[in-house]
Coordinates of C-alpha atoms in Angstrom, one line a residue:
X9 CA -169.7 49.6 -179.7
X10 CA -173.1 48.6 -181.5
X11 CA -174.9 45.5 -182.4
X12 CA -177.8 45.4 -184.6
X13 CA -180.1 42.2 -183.8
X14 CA -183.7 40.7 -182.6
X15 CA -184.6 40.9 -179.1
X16 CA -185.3 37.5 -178.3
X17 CA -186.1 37.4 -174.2
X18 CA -186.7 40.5 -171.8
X19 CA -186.1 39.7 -167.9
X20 CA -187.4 41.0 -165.0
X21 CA -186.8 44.4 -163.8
X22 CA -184.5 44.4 -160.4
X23 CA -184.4 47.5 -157.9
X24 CA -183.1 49.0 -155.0
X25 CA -181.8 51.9 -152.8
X26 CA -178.2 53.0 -152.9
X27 CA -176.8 52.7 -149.6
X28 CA -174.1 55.8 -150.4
X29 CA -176.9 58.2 -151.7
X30 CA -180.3 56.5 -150.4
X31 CA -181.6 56.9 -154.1
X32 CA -183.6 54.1 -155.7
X33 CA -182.2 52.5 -158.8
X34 CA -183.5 50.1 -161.5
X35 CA -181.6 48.2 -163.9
X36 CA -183.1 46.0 -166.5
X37 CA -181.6 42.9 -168.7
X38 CA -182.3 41.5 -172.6
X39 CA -180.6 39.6 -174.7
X40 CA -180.3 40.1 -178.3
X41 CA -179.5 37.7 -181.4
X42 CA -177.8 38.6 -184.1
X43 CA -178.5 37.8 -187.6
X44 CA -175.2 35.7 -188.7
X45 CA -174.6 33.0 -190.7
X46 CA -173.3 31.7 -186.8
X47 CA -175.7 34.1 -184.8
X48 CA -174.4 35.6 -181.3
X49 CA -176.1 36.1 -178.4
X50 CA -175.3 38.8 -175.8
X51 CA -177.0 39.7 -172.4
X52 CA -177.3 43.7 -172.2
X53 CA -178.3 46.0 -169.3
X54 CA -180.5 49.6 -169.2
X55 CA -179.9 51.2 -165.6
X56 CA -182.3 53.4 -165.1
X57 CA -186.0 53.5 -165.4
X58 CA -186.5 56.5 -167.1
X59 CA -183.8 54.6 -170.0
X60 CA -186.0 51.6 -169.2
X61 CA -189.2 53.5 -170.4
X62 CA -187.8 56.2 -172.7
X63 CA -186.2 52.5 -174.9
X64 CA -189.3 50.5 -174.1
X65 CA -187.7 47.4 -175.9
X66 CA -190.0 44.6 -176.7
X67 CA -189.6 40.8 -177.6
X68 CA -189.2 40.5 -181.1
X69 CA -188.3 43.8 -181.8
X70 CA -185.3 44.6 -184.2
X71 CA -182.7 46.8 -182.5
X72 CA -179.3 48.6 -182.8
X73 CA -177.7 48.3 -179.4
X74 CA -174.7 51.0 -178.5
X75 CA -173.5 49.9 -175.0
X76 CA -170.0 50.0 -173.3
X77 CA -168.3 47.0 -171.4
X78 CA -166.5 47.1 -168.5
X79 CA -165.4 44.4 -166.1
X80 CA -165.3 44.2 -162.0
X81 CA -164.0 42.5 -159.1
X82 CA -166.1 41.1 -156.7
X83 CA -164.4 38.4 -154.3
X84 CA -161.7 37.3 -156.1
X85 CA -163.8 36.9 -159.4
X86 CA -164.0 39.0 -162.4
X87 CA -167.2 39.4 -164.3
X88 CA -167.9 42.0 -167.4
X89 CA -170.8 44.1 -167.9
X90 CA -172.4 45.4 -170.9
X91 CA -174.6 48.6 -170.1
X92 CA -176.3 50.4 -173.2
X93 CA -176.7 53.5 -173.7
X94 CA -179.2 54.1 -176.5
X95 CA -181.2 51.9 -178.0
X96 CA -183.0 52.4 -181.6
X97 CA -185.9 50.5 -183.3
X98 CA -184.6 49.4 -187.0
X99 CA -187.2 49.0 -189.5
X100 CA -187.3 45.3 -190.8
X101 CA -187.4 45.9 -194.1
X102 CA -183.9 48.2 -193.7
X103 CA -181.7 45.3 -192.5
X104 CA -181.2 43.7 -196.0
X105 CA -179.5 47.3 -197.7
X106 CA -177.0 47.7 -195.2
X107 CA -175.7 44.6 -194.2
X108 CA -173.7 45.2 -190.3
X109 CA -169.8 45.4 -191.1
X110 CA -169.5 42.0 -188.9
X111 CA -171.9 39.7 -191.0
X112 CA -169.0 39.2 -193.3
X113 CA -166.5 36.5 -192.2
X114 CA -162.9 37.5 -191.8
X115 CA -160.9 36.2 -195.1
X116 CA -164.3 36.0 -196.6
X117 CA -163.6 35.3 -200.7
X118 CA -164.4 38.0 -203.5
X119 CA -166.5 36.9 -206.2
X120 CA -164.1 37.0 -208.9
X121 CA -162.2 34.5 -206.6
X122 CA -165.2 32.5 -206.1
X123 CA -166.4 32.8 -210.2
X124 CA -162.7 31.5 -210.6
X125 CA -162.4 28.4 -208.5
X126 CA -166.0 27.0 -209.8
X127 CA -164.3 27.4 -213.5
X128 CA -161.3 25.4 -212.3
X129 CA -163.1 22.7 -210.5
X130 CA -165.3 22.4 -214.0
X131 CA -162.8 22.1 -216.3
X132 CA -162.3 19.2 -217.9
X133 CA -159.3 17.2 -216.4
X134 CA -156.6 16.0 -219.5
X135 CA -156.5 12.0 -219.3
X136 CA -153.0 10.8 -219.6
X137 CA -151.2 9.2 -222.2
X138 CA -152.4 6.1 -222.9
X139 CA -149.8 3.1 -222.3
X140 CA -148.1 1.7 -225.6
X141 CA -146.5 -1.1 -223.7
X142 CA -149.2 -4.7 -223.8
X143 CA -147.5 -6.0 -221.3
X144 CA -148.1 -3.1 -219.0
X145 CA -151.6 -3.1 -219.6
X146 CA -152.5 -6.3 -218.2
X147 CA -150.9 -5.4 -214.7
X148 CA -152.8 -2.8 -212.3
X149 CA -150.4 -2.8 -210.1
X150 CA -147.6 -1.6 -213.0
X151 CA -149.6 1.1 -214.6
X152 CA -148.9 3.7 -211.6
X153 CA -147.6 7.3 -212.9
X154 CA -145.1 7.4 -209.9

């Protein structure tokens, strides 16, 4: 999967040692913001430090994210991970061309549709009939359509 967005906070690097291989490992977290009418917001991972270094993602920086999720089990709790595996710069002044196939709501309406409901809605509305009865035009209450 991919998202395209601004990385809005880096956090701190975490390390270890594998206790199966005795290797040290490094992971690193961001989360990015997408650009939306509702913008998203989604915590990523990069194990590894040479993936750390080779992506060397900064604060502010305009990204397109491909990652993979997954979900484990750790004491009875279930909790999802989103790893990337290649992260790109995207040039700011690229986003407006292509606009990401998500920024479009679902049942989002074509302009035609749109061109026609703003024709309807100003269209003049046809008054009816005025009443011939004098009696009936005296009494509010009498002068319902229904």
């Amino acid at each position: 999967m991919e998202l395209q967005g601004k990385i809005i906070a880096v956090l701190p690097e975490r390390g270890g040692v594998s206790q199966r291989s005795g290797t040290e490992w490094k992971v690193q977290e961001y989360v990015i913001e997408t650009h939306e009418t509702y913008p998203k917001k989604m915590v990523f991972d990069v194990f590894g430090a040479d993936r750390i270094s080779r992506f060397n993602i900064q604060i502010g920086q305009e990204v397109l994210v491909a990652f993979d999720i997954d979900a484990h089990e750790w004491n009875g709790r279930w909790f999802n991970s989103i790893r990337a595996f290649d992260v790109r710069p995207v040039d700011p002044s690229q986003m407006g061309s292509a606009p990401a196939p998500s920024a479009q709501p679902y049942n989002a309406p074509t302009q035609a549709a749109t061109d026609a409901s703003a024709q309807a809605v100003s269209a003049p509305v046809a008054s009816a009939a005025a009443p011939t009865d004098t009696a009936a035009q005296g009494d509010s209450a009498e002068d319902l359509p229904f």
